[in-house]
Amino acid sequence: MKQRKLGATGFQVSEVGLGCWQLGADWGAPVAEETGLSILEAAYDQGVTFFDTANVYGAGKSEELIGKFLKSKPSADIRVATKFGRGDVYPDNYTKETLRAGIDESRKRLGMDCLDLIQLHCIPTEVMREGAIFDWLRELKDQGVIRHFGASVETVEEGLMCIKQDGLLSLQVIYNLFRQKLTKELLPEAQAKGVGIIVRLPLASGILSGKFSAATTFAENDHRNFNRDGQAFNVGETFAGVPFEIGLQLVDELKGLIPEGMSMAEAAQRWILDHEAISTIIPGASKPEQAGRNAAISSLPPLSENLHRELTTFYEDKIAQHVRGAY
């Protein structure tokens, strides 16, 4: 597993991390504690040292599971990023007190005196623009309860706004073959500012794995079912904002561009890592073997420059027009 530095002033992270939303069992099939621990162990065994979670994933269950895992690895060089900003505080209860309380609860669940990285969790744009919450984060850093802070954002505008904040270590963004807009402005600007980039949804909710078909169905409580058209939250968080049926057609066409011997999922994730502004990708995993397959992306060779040009052209000509949601 190759390592990259998260931001100019940050720490080393595995270039393939693990997204831990599903470990909270908020959606889809429940993940038993034993299975969750096995997924974390499998990822770690393959060199994954960066885990991303949030206080609202399973009402704290994901953090608690990671905290339990960390107790078995007291000397390991594992870094955990969590988030604050959804749940009870959303959309208008952001105060210094609620922020501190949320961070203290996360510290307790994770078993950490000082959080490696706390990220604002897609909070309203106007709260980012007003800026007081960043002052509070800087105070908490000075107090030693967090080492670094960052922001998970939904749009290029929000990302450009956040990287102007002193001390911001990282941005978490949606970036994949279905969502390439960030390439031209946000990624170069973040790199110039020394801000790390954490990529969520590298497989666009799994559709870029190439394993879905028109016959694929999802559980009633799976966001790929109930949020397919943005009924519950930003439509861009599900299938990267591309309608499912159209996404299937696009993936079938994309398969024709993938190098022989490489799967759709491998190529999609390798494409992201080929961009030097990227610090890490955080695919999820519902089984230990899936975590292992994701980790193996780090060892794949870069895609050719010609293929990168083809994939950019494909996005501009066939995908961009179908992307919905804040972007």
PDB file of N, CA, C and O in Angstrom, residues 263-294:
ATOM      1  N   SER A 263     -10.616  -4.613 -14.208  1.00  0.00           N
ATOM      2  CA  SER A 263     -12.060  -4.528 -14.024  1.00  0.00           C
ATOM      3  C   SER A 263     -12.513  -3.070 -14.070  1.00  0.00           C
ATOM      4  O   SER A 263     -11.707  -2.139 -13.938  1.00  0.00           O
ATOM      5  N   MET A 264     -13.814  -2.882 -14.243  1.00  0.00           N
ATOM      6  CA  MET A 264     -14.386  -1.535 -14.248  1.00  0.00           C
ATOM      7  C   MET A 264     -14.084  -0.833 -12.920  1.00  0.00           C
ATOM      8  O   MET A 264     -13.692   0.348 -12.897  1.00  0.00           O
ATOM      9  N   ALA A 265     -14.271  -1.534 -11.816  1.00  0.00           N
ATOM     10  CA  ALA A 265     -14.035  -0.952 -10.497  1.00  0.00           C
ATOM     11  C   ALA A 265     -12.573  -0.555 -10.323  1.00  0.00           C
ATOM     12  O   ALA A 265     -12.261   0.505  -9.757  1.00  0.00           O
ATOM     13  N   GLU A 266     -11.670  -1.380 -10.791  1.00  0.00           N
ATOM     14  CA  GLU A 266     -10.244  -1.076 -10.677  1.00  0.00           C
ATOM     15  C   GLU A 266      -9.882   0.165 -11.481  1.00  0.00           C
ATOM     16  O   GLU A 266      -9.181   1.057 -10.996  1.00  0.00           O
ATOM     17  N   ALA A 267     -10.364   0.222 -12.704  1.00  0.00           N
ATOM     18  CA  ALA A 267     -10.046   1.361 -13.563  1.00  0.00           C
ATOM     19  C   ALA A 267     -10.636   2.651 -13.005  1.00  0.00           C
ATOM     20  O   ALA A 267      -9.986   3.712 -13.039  1.00  0.00           O
ATOM     21  N   ALA A 268     -11.860   2.587 -12.495  1.00  0.00           N
ATOM     22  CA  ALA A 268     -12.525   3.779 -11.969  1.00  0.00           C
ATOM     23  C   ALA A 268     -11.760   4.359 -10.778  1.00  0.00           C
ATOM     24  O   ALA A 268     -11.606   5.589 -10.659  1.00  0.00           O
ATOM     25  N   GLN A 269     -11.280   3.493  -9.906  1.00  0.00           N
ATOM     26  CA  GLN A 269     -10.560   3.977  -8.724  1.00  0.00           C
ATOM     27  C   GLN A 269      -9.121   4.370  -9.059  1.00  0.00           C
ATOM     28  O   GLN A 269      -8.585   5.335  -8.508  1.00  0.00           O
ATOM     29  N   ARG A 270      -8.503   3.640  -9.985  1.00  0.00           N
ATOM     30  CA  ARG A 270      -7.150   3.981 -10.413  1.00  0.00           C
ATOM     31  C   ARG A 270      -7.148   5.358 -11.092  1.00  0.00           C
ATOM     32  O   ARG A 270      -6.209   6.140 -10.916  1.00  0.00           O
ATOM     33  N   TRP A 271      -8.208   5.643 -11.835  1.00  0.00           N
ATOM     34  CA  TRP A 271      -8.339   6.945 -12.506  1.00  0.00           C
ATOM     35  C   TRP A 271      -8.252   8.072 -11.492  1.00  0.00           C
ATOM     36  O   TRP A 271      -7.581   9.083 -11.731  1.00  0.00           O
ATOM     37  N   ILE A 272      -8.881   7.927 -10.352  1.00  0.00           N
ATOM     38  CA  ILE A 272      -8.857   8.966  -9.323  1.00  0.00           C
ATOM     39  C   ILE A 272      -7.453   9.114  -8.748  1.00  0.00           C
ATOM     40  O   ILE A 272      -6.924  10.223  -8.627  1.00  0.00           O
ATOM     41  N   LEU A 273      -6.835   7.999  -8.397  1.00  0.00           N
ATOM     42  CA  LEU A 273      -5.507   8.048  -7.781  1.00  0.00           C
ATOM     43  C   LEU A 273      -4.436   8.579  -8.718  1.00  0.00           C
ATOM     44  O   LEU A 273      -3.386   9.042  -8.257  1.00  0.00           O
ATOM     45  N   ASP A 274      -4.692   8.542 -10.006  1.00  0.00           N
ATOM     46  CA  ASP A 274      -3.718   9.070 -10.961  1.00  0.00           C
ATOM     47  C   ASP A 274      -3.598  10.589 -10.889  1.00  0.00           C
ATOM     48  O   ASP A 274      -2.646  11.161 -11.426  1.00  0.00           O
ATOM     49  N   HIS A 275      -4.545  11.265 -10.258  1.00  0.00           N
ATOM     50  CA  HIS A 275      -4.493  12.722 -10.124  1.00  0.00           C
ATOM     51  C   HIS A 275      -3.686  13.069  -8.871  1.00  0.00           C
ATOM     52  O   HIS A 275      -4.053  12.696  -7.755  1.00  0.00           O
ATOM     53  N   GLU A 276      -2.599  13.791  -9.058  1.00  0.00           N
ATOM     54  CA  GLU A 276      -1.655  14.014  -7.962  1.00  0.00           C
ATOM     55  C   GLU A 276      -2.221  14.865  -6.834  1.00  0.00           C
ATOM     56  O   GLU A 276      -1.690  14.861  -5.712  1.00  0.00           O
ATOM     57  N   ALA A 277      -3.306  15.584  -7.063  1.00  0.00           N
ATOM     58  CA  ALA A 277      -3.916  16.381  -5.999  1.00  0.00           C
ATOM     59  C   ALA A 277      -4.649  15.515  -4.979  1.00  0.00           C
ATOM     60  O   ALA A 277      -4.946  15.975  -3.869  1.00  0.00           O
ATOM     61  N   ILE A 278      -4.938  14.282  -5.344  1.00  0.00           N
ATOM     62  CA  ILE A 278      -5.699  13.383  -4.469  1.00  0.00           C
ATOM     63  C   ILE A 278      -4.809  12.816  -3.374  1.00  0.00           C
ATOM     64  O   ILE A 278      -3.706  12.334  -3.641  1.00  0.00           O
ATOM     65  N   SER A 279      -5.304  12.838  -2.145  1.00  0.00           N
ATOM     66  CA  SER A 279      -4.572  12.251  -1.024  1.00  0.00           C
ATOM     67  C   SER A 279      -4.980  10.803  -0.800  1.00  0.00           C
ATOM     68  O   SER A 279      -4.136   9.930  -0.605  1.00  0.00           O
ATOM     69  N   THR A 280      -6.294  10.548  -0.817  1.00  0.00           N
ATOM     70  CA  THR A 280      -6.779   9.197  -0.549  1.00  0.00           C
ATOM     71  C   THR A 280      -8.207   9.052  -1.063  1.00  0.00           C
ATOM     72  O   THR A 280      -8.950  10.029  -1.148  1.00  0.00           O
ATOM     73  N   ILE A 281      -8.575   7.829  -1.405  1.00  0.00           N
ATOM     74  CA  ILE A 281      -9.956   7.503  -1.737  1.00  0.00           C
ATOM     75  C   ILE A 281     -10.509   6.639  -0.612  1.00  0.00           C
ATOM     76  O   ILE A 281      -9.766   5.891   0.021  1.00  0.00           O
ATOM     77  N   ILE A 282     -11.814   6.739  -0.363  1.00  0.00           N
ATOM     78  CA  ILE A 282     -12.390   6.006   0.769  1.00  0.00           C
ATOM     79  C   ILE A 282     -13.590   5.162   0.327  1.00  0.00           C
ATOM     80  O   ILE A 282     -14.728   5.424   0.732  1.00  0.00           O
ATOM     81  N   PRO A 283     -13.358   4.138  -0.488  1.00  0.00           N
ATOM     82  CA  PRO A 283     -14.462   3.246  -0.849  1.00  0.00           C
ATOM     83  C   PRO A 283     -14.955   2.508   0.391  1.00  0.00           C
ATOM     84  O   PRO A 283     -14.179   2.245   1.321  1.00  0.00           O
ATOM     85  N   GLY A 284     -16.236   2.177   0.396  1.00  0.00           N
ATOM     86  CA  GLY A 284     -16.780   1.385   1.486  1.00  0.00           C
ATOM     87  C   GLY A 284     -16.614  -0.094   1.198  1.00  0.00           C
ATOM     88  O   GLY A 284     -16.175  -0.493   0.108  1.00  0.00           O
ATOM     89  N   ALA A 285     -16.940  -0.915   2.163  1.00  0.00           N
ATOM     90  CA  ALA A 285     -16.878  -2.368   1.986  1.00  0.00           C
ATOM     91  C   ALA A 285     -17.891  -3.009   2.920  1.00  0.00           C
ATOM     92  O   ALA A 285     -17.981  -2.649   4.092  1.00  0.00           O
ATOM     93  N   SER A 286     -18.666  -3.945   2.379  1.00  0.00           N
ATOM     94  CA  SER A 286     -19.645  -4.651   3.202  1.00  0.00           C
ATOM     95  C   SER A 286     -19.176  -6.060   3.552  1.00  0.00           C
ATOM     96  O   SER A 286     -19.820  -6.751   4.332  1.00  0.00           O
ATOM     97  N   LYS A 287     -18.023  -6.453   2.976  1.00  0.00           N
ATOM     98  CA  LYS A 287     -17.434  -7.767   3.265  1.00  0.00           C
ATOM     99  C   LYS A 287     -15.924  -7.615   3.364  1.00  0.00           C
ATOM    100  O   LYS A 287     -15.336  -6.754   2.692  1.00  0.00           O
ATOM    101  N   PRO A 288     -15.260  -8.450   4.167  1.00  0.00           N
ATOM    102  CA  PRO A 288     -13.799  -8.360   4.301  1.00  0.00           C
ATOM    103  C   PRO A 288     -13.068  -8.485   2.973  1.00  0.00           C
ATOM    104  O   PRO A 288     -12.119  -7.737   2.712  1.00  0.00           O
ATOM    105  N   GLU A 289     -13.515  -9.394   2.113  1.00  0.00           N
ATOM    106  CA  GLU A 289     -12.827  -9.586   0.838  1.00  0.00           C
ATOM    107  C   GLU A 289     -12.943  -8.351  -0.060  1.00  0.00           C
ATOM    108  O   GLU A 289     -12.057  -8.061  -0.867  1.00  0.00           O
ATOM    109  N   GLN A 290     -14.034  -7.620   0.074  1.00  0.00           N
ATOM    110  CA  GLN A 290     -14.202  -6.394  -0.709  1.00  0.00           C
ATOM    111  C   GLN A 290     -13.194  -5.340  -0.262  1.00  0.00           C
ATOM    112  O   GLN A 290     -12.622  -4.620  -1.082  1.00  0.00           O
ATOM    113  N   ALA A 291     -12.950  -5.252   1.034  1.00  0.00           N
ATOM    114  CA  ALA A 291     -11.953  -4.313   1.554  1.00  0.00           C
ATOM    115  C   ALA A 291     -10.576  -4.651   0.991  1.00  0.00           C
ATOM    116  O   ALA A 291      -9.792  -3.753   0.659  1.00  0.00           O
ATOM    117  N   GLY A 292     -10.281  -5.944   0.875  1.00  0.00           N
ATOM    118  CA  GLY A 292      -9.005  -6.366   0.316  1.00  0.00           C
ATOM    119  C   GLY A 292      -8.859  -6.008  -1.145  1.00  0.00           C
ATOM    120  O   GLY A 292      -7.797  -5.551  -1.587  1.00  0.00           O
ATOM    121  N   ARG A 293      -9.934  -6.175  -1.917  1.00  0.00           N
ATOM    122  CA  ARG A 293      -9.895  -5.831  -3.343  1.00  0.00           C
ATOM    123  C   ARG A 293      -9.690  -4.333  -3.541  1.00  0.00           C
ATOM    124  O   ARG A 293      -8.949  -3.898  -4.420  1.00  0.00           O
ATOM    125  N   ASN A 294     -10.359  -3.541  -2.709  1.00  0.00           N
ATOM    126  CA  ASN A 294     -10.199  -2.094  -2.821  1.00  0.00           C
ATOM    127  C   ASN A 294      -8.757  -1.682  -2.539  1.00  0.00           C
ATOM    128  O   ASN A 294      -8.185  -0.848  -3.251  1.00  0.00           O
TER     129      ASN A 294
END
